[in-house]
GROMACS .gro file of C-alpha atoms in nm:
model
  136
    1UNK     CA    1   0.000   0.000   0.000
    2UNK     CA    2   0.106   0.348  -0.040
    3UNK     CA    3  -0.005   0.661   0.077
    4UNK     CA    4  -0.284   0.875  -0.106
    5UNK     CA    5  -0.074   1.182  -0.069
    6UNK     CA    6   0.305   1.289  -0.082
    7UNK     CA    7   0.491   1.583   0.105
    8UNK     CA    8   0.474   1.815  -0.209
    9UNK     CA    9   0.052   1.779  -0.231
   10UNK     CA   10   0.061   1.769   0.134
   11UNK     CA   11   0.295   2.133   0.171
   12UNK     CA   12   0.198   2.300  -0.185
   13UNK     CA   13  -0.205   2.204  -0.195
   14UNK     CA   14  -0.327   2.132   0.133
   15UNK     CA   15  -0.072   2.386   0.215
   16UNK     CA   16  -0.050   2.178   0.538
   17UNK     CA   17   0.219   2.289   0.847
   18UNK     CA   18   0.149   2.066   1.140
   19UNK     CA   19   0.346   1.793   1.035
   20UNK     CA   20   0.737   1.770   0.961
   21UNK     CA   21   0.850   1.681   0.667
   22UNK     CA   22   1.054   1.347   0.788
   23UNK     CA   23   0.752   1.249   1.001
   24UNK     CA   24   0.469   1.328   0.717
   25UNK     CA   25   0.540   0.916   0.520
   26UNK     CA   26   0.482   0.726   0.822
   27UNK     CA   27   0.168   0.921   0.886
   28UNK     CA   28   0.031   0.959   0.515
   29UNK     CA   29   0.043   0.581   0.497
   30UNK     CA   30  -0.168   0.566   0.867
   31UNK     CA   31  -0.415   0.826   0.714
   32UNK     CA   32  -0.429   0.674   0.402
   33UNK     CA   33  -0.519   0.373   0.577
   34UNK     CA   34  -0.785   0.541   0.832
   35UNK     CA   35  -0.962   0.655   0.448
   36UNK     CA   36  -0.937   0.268   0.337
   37UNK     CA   37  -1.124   0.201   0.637
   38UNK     CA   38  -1.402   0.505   0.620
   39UNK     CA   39  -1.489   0.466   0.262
   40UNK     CA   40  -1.515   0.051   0.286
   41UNK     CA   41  -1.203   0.052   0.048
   42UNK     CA   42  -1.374   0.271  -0.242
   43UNK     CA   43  -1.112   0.573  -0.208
   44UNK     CA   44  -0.857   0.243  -0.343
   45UNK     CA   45  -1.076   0.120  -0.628
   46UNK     CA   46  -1.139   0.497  -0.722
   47UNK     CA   47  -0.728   0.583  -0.717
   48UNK     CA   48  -0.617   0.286  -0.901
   49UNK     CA   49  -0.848   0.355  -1.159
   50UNK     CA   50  -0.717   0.731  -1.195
   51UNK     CA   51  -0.998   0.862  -1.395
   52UNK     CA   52  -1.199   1.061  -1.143
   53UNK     CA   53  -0.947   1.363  -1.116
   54UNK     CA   54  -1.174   1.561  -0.861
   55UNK     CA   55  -1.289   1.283  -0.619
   56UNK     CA   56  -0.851   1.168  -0.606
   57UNK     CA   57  -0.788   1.546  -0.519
   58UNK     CA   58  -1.026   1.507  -0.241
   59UNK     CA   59  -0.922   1.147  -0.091
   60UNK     CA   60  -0.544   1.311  -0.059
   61UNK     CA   61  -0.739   1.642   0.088
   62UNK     CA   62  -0.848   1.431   0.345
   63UNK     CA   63  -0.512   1.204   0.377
   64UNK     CA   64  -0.346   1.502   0.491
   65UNK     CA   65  -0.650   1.630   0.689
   66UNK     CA   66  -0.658   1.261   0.897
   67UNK     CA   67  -0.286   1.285   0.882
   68UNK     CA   68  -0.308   1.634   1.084
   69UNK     CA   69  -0.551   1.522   1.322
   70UNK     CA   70  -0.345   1.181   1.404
   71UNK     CA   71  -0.050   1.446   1.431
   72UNK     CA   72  -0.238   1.658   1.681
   73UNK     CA   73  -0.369   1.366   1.861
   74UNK     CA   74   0.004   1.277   1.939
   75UNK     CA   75   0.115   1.591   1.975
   76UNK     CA   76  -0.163   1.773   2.193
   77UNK     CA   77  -0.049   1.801   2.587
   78UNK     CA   78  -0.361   1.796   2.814
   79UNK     CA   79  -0.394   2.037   3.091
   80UNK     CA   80  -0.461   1.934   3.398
   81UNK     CA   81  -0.759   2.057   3.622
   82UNK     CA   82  -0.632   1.944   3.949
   83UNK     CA   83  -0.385   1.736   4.128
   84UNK     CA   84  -0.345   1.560   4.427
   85UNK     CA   85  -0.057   1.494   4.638
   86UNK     CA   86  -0.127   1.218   4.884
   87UNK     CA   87  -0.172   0.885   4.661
   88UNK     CA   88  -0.108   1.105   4.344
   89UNK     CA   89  -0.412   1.136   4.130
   90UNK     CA   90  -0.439   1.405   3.886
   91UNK     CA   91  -0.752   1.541   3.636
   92UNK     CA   92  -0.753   1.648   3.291
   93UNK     CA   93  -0.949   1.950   3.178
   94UNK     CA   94  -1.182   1.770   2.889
   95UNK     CA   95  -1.271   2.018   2.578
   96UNK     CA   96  -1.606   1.948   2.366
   97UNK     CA   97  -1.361   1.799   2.114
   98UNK     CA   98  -1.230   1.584   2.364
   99UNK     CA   99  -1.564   1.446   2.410
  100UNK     CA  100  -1.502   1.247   2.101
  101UNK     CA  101  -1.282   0.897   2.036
  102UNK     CA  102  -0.996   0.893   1.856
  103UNK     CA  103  -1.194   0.729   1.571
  104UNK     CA  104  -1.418   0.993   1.537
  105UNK     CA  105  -1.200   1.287   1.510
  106UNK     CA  106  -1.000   1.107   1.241
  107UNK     CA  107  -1.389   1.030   1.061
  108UNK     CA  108  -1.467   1.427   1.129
  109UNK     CA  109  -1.142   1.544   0.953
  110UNK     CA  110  -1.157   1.312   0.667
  111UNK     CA  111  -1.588   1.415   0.647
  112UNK     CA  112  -1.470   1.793   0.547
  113UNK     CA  113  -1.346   1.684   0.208
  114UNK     CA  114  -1.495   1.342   0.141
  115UNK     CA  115  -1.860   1.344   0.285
  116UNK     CA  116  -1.993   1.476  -0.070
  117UNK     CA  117  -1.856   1.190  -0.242
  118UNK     CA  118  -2.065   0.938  -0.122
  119UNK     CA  119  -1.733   0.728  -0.028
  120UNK     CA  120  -1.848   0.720   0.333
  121UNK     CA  121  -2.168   0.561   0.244
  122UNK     CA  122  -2.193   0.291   0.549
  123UNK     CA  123  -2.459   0.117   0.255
  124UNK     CA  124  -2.430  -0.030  -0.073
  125UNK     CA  125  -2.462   0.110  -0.403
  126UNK     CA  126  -2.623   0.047  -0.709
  127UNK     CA  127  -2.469  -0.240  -0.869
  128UNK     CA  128  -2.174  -0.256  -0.577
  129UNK     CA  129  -2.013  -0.568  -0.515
  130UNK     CA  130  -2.182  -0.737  -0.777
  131UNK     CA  131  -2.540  -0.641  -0.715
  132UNK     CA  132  -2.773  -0.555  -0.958
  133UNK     CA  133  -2.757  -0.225  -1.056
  134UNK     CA  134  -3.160  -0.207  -1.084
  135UNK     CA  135  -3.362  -0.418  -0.865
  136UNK     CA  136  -3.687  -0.336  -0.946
   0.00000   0.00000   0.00000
């Protein structure tokens, strides 16, 4: 497998800073993989077949959009509320966002540029994995 999107789209298109340049292959290819998993594997079957320019811009728009939230998942420090001495115990402040799993953070990034593509479709198509395209 390789990733959807390379340091050039990722610096130059998505215009993307949040991730360093020697760390941006390991997590392209973990993104990449979070969109196989979203879009049931369709983002693959529509990249190896390289004809649908617009919907390929927008699976490595959201490559580097899953690859910025994994980045800020690793990266963010969490504040703590309060803290105890005696038997340490300590408590995090939790934000809105933090409300959220890790799973669906990566599914709300990759949603900005792919959730008009019907790629995220939980369902099956017309005529999708062999079904009849009309069942009447």
């Amino acid at each position: 497998m390789t990733a959807y999107a390379n340091w050039e789209f990722y610096s130059t298109t998505y215009l993307g800073t949040a991730i360093a340049q020697a760390a941006f292959p390991a997590l392209a290819l973990r993104a990449s993989a979070k969109i196989d998993q979203i879009t049931f594997d369709r983002a693959a079957a529509i990249y190896e077949a390289a004809e649908d320019t617009e919907t390929i811009t927008k699976i490595k728009l959201a490559t580097c959009a899953v690859a910025d939230e994994m980045q800020r998942q690793i990266s963010q420090p969490r504040e703590v509320a309060s803290e105890r001495v005696g038997n340490f115990s300590q408590n995090y402040i939790v934000t809105k966002d933090m409300e959220l799993t890790s799973d669906q953070r990566l599914a709300n990034a990759a949603k900005l540029h792919l959730g008009s593509t019907g790629l995220m479709f939980a369902g099956f198509a017309a005529g999708e994995y062999g079904g009849a395209a009309n069942a009447n």
